[in-house]
Short mmCIF file of C-alpha atoms in Angstrom, two decimals:
data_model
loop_
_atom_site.label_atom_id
_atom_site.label_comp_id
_atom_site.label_asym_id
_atom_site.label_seq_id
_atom_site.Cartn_x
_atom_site.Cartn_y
_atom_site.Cartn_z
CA UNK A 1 235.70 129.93 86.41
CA UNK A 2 234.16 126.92 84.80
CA UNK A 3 230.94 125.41 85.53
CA UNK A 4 229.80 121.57 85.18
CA UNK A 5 227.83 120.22 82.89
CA UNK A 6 224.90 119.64 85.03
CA UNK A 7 225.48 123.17 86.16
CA UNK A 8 225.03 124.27 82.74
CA UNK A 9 221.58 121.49 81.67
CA UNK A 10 223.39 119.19 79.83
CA UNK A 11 222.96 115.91 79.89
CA UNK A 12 225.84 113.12 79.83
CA UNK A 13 223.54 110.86 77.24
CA UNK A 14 223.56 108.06 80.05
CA UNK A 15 221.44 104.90 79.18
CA UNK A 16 217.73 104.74 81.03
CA UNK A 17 217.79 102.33 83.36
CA UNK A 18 215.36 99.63 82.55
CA UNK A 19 211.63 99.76 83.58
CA UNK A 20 210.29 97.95 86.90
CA UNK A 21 208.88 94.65 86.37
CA UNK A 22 205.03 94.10 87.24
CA UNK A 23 204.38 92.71 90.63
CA UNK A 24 204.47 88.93 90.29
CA UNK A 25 200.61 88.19 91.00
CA UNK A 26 199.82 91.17 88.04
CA UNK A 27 202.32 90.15 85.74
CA UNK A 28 200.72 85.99 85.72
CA UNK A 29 197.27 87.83 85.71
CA UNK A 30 198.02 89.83 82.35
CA UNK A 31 200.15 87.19 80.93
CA UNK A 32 196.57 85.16 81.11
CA UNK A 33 194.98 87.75 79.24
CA UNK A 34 197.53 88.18 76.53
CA UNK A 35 197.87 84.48 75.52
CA UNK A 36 194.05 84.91 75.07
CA UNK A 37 194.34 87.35 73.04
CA UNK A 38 197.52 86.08 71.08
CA UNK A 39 195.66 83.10 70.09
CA UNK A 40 193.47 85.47 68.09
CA UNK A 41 195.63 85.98 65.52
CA UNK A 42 197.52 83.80 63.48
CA UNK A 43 200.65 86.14 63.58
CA UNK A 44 201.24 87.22 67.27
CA UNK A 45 202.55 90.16 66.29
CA UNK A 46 199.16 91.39 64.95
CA UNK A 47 197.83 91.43 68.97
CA UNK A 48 200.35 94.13 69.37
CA UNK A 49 196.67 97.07 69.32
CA UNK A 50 194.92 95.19 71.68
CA UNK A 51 198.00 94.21 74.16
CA UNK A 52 198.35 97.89 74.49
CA UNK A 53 195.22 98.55 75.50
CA UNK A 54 195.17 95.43 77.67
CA UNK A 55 198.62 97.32 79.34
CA UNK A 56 196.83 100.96 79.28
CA UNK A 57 193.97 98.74 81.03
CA UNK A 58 196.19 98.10 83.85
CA UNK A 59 197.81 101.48 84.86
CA UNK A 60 195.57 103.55 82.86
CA UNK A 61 198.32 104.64 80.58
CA UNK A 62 200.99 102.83 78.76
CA UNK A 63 204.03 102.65 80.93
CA UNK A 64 207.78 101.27 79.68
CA UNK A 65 206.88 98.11 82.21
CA UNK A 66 203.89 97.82 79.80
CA UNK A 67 205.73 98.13 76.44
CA UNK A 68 208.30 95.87 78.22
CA UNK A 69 205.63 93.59 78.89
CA UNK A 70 204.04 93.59 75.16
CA UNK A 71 207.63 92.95 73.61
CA UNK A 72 208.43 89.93 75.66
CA UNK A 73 204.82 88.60 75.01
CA UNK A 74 205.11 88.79 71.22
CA UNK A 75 208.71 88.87 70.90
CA UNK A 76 209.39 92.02 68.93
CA UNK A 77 212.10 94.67 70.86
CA UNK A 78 211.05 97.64 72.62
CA UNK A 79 212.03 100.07 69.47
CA UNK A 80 209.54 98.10 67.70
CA UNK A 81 206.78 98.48 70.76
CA UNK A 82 207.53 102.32 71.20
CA UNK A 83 207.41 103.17 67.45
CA UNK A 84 203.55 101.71 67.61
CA UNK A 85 202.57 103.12 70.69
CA UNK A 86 203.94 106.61 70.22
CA UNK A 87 202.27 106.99 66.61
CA UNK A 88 198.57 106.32 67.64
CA UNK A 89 196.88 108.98 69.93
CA UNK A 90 194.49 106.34 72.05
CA UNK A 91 197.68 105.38 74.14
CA UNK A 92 198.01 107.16 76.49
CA UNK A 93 201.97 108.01 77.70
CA UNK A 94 201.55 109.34 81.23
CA UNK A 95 199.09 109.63 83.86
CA UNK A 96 195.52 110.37 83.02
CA UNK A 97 191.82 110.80 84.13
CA UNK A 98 189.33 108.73 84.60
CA UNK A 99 187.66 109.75 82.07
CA UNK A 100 189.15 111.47 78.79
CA UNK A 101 187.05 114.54 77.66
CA UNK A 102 187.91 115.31 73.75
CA UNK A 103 186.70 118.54 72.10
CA UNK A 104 186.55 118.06 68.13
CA UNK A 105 188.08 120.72 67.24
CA UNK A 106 188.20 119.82 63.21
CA UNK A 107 186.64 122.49 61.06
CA UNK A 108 182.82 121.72 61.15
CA UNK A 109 182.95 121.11 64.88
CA UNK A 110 185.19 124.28 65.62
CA UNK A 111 183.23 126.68 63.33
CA UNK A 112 179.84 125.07 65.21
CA UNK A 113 181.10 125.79 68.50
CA UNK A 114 183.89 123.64 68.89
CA UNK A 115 186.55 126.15 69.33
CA UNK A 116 184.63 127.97 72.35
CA UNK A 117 183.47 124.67 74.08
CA UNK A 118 187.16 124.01 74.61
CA UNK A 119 188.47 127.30 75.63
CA UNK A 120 185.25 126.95 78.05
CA UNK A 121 186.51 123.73 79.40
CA UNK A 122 190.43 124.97 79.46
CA UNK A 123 189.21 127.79 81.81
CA UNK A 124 186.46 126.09 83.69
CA UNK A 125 188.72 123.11 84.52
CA UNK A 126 192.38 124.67 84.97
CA UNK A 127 194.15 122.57 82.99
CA UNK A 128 195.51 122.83 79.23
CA UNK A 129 195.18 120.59 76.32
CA UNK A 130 196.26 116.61 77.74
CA UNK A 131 196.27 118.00 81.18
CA UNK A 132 194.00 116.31 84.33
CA UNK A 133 192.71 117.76 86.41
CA UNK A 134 193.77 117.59 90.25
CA UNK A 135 191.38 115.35 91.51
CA UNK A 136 192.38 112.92 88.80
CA UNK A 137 188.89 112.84 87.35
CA UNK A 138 189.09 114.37 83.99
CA UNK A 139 192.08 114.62 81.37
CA UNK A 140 191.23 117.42 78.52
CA UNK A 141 192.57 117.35 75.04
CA UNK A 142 191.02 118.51 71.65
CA UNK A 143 190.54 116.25 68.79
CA UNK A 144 190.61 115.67 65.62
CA UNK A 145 187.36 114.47 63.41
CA UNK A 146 185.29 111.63 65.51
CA UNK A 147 183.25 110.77 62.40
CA UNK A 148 180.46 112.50 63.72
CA UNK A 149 179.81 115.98 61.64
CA UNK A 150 176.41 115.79 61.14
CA UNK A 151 176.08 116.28 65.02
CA UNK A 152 178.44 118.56 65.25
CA UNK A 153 179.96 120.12 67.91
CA UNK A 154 180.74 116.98 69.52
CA UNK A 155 182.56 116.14 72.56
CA UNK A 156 183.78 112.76 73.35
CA UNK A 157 184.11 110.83 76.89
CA UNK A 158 186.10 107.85 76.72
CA UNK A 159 185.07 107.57 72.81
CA UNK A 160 181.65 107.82 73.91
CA UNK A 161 179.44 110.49 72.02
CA UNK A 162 178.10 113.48 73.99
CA UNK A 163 176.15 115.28 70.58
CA UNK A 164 175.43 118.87 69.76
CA UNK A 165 177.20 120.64 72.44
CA UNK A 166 177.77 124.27 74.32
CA UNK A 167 179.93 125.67 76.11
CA UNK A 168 177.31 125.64 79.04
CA UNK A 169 176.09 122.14 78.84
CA UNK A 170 180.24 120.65 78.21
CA UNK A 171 180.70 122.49 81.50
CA UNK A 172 177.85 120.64 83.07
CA UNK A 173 178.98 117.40 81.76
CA UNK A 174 182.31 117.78 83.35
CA UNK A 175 181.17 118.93 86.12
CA UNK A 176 178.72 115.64 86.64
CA UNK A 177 181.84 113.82 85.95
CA UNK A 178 183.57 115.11 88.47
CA UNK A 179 181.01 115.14 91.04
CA UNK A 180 179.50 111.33 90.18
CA UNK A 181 176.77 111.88 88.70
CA UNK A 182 175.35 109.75 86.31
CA UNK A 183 176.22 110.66 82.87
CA UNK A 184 174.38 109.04 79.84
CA UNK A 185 176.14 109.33 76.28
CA UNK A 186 174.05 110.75 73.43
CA UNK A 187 174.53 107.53 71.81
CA UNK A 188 175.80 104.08 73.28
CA UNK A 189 176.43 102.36 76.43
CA UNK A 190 176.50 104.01 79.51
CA UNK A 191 179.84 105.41 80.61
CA UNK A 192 182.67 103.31 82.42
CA UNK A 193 186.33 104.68 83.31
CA UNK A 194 188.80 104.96 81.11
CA UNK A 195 190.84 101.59 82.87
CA UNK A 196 187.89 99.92 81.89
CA UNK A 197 187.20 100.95 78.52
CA UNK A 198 190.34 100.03 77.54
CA UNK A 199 189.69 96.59 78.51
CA UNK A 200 186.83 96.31 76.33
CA UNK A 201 189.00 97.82 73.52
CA UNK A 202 191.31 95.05 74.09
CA UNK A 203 188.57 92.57 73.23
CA UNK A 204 187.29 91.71 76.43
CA UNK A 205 183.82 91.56 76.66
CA UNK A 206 181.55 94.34 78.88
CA UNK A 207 180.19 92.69 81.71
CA UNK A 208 177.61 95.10 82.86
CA UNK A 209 174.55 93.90 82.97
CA UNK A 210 172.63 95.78 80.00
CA UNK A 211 175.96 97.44 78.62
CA UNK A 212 175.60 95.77 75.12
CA UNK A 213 172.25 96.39 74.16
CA UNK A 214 173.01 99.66 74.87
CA UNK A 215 175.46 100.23 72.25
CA UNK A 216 173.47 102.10 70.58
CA UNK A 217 173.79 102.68 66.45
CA UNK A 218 173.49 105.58 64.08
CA UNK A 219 171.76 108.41 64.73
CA UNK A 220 168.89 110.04 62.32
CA UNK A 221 170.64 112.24 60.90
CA UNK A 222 173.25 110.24 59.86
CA UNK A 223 170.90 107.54 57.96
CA UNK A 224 169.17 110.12 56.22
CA UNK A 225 171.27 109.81 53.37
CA UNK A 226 171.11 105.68 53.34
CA UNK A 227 167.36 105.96 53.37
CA UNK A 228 167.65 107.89 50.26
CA UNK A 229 169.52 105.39 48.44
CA UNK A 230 166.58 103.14 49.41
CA UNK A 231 164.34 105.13 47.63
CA UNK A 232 162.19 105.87 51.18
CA UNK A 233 160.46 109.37 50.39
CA UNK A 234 161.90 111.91 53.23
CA UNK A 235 159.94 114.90 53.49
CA UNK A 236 161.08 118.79 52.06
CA UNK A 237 161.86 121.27 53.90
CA UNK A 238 160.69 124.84 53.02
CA UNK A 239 163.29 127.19 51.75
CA UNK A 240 161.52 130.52 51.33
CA UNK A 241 162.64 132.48 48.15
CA UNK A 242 165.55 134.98 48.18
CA UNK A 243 163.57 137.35 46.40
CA UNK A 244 160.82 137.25 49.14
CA UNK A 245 158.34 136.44 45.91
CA UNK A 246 155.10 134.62 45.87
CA UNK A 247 155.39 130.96 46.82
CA UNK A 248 153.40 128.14 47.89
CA UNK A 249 153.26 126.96 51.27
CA UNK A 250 154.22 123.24 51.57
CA UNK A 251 154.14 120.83 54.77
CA UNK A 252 157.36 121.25 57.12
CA UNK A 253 158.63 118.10 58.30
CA UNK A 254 157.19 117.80 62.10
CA UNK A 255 160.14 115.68 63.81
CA UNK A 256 158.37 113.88 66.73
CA UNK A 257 160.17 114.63 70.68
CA UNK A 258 162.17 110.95 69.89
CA UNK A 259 163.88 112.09 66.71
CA UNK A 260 167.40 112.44 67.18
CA UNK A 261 168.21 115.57 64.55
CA UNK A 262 171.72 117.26 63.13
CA UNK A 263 172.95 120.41 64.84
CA UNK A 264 171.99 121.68 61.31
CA UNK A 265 167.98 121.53 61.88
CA UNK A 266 168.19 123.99 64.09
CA UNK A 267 166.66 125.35 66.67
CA UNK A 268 166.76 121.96 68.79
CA UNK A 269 167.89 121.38 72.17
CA UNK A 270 171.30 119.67 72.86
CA UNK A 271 171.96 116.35 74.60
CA UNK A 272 170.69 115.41 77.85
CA UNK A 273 173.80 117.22 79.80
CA UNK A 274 171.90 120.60 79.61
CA UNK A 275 168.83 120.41 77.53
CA UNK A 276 168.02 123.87 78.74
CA UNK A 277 170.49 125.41 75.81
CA UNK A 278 170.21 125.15 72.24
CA UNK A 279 172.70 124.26 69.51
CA UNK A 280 173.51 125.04 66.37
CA UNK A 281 172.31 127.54 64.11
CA UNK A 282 169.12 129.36 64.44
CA UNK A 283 167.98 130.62 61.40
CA UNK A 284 166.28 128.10 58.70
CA UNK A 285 168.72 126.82 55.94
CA UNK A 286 169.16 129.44 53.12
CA UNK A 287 168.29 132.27 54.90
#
């Protein structure tokens, strides 16, 4: 008895058919968009980045009509399209969340907390790594390094910063998300989805009222080392003796309520998602 070949999972290596167009009134409405950004750049082929986004803007991930789309407006082939929007993680190739919760999971945020902050989330939320949840809300995935160490662990929601993170106060954050509440980043502008905040990555400009001057810079921690190079004086800390030997007493640095510190001067509260919880280590450095 033989079986056939779809009988036994194989495929006959037939051609996909190719992608739907856009609807007619979408397809002028993006082609408007693109030729602005196009004329950016004085080879069109460099808008490729930001036509992507302006695509992932439109169905919240980057569909073949989309690629289809970028390759006609810069007139490179699809190969060419796919090879670029396969090989950087911000393009998204199926359906996500509105909003994209990544869990730095690089060594200084997983050895901070990282590691169980996601495993919280994976459990809390149902889903696995680049999964979404049912009601569409929130997409999970861990992360590689967002630049952001010295505030480590961090989570990240639609590239904005949520600093110094739990377990308990990541669950709250998602859970805000998925409820409606309002979030507010550590650092930066207030939240948008992630439709729109591809947009803005594709060089449109953020027309909330307020959005910009929100955009926040730097935080303390990470300009303590700049303000060294300056020369500024920054005060000591006090790093008692191994030997538990005489010493004298010096002045602690007092941080005032406004100072934004590193998960490393611990104890401190975490962000404004659950400032109930500390982060980071509790025991004074060199102990």
């Amino acid at each position: 008895m033989t079986t056939s070949s779809s009988e036994r999972g194989v495929g006959l290596g037939m051609p996909e058919l190719p992608p739907p167009a856009y609807p007619d009134d979408v397809r002028a409405r993006l082609e408007r968009d693109a030729r602005e950004v196009i004329a950016r750049y004085p080879d069109s082929r460099s808008a490729l980045l930001p036509l992507l986004h302006l695509v992932q803007s439109e169905e919240g991930y980057v569909t073949r009509t989309g690629m289809r789309f970028c390759a006609d407006m810069l007139d490179l082939t699809t190969a060419e399209v796919t090879a670029v929007a396969t090989f950087y993680t911000m393009y998204r190739r199926r359906p996500s969340g509105d909003y994209q919760v990544g869990v730095c999971t690089n060594t200084l945020c997983a050895v901070m907390g990282g590691d169980a902050i996601f495993e919280t989330l994976q459990e809390h939320l149902g889903v696995g790594n680049g999964e979404t949840t049912g009601d569409g809300k929130v997409t999970l995935e861990h992360i590689e390094c967002n630049a952001a160490c010295d505030f480590a662990p961090v989570v990240m929601v639609n590239w904005e910063f949520f600093d110094n993170q739990t377990p308990a106060s990541a669950t709250r954050l998602v859970d805000d998300l998925r409820s409606g509440q309002p979030v507010e980043p550590t650092r930066g502008a207030r939240l948008c989805t992630f439709k729109e905040t591809a947009r803005i990555l594709a060089g449109f400009p953020d027309d909330r009222p307020g959005a910009v001057a929100e955009g926040g810079s730097a935080g303390h921690a990470s300009l303590v080392g700049l303000r060294l190079a300056k020369g500024e004086t920054h005060p000591a800390r006090v790093v008692h003796p191994r030997d538990g030997g005489p010493h004298e007493e010096e002045p602690v640095h007092d941080p005032s309520p406004t100072e934004h510190l590193s998960s490393h001067d611990a104890p401190q509260d975490t962000s404004a998602s659950d400032p109930s919880h500390p982060a980071g280590p509790t025991a004074e450095e060199g102990e």
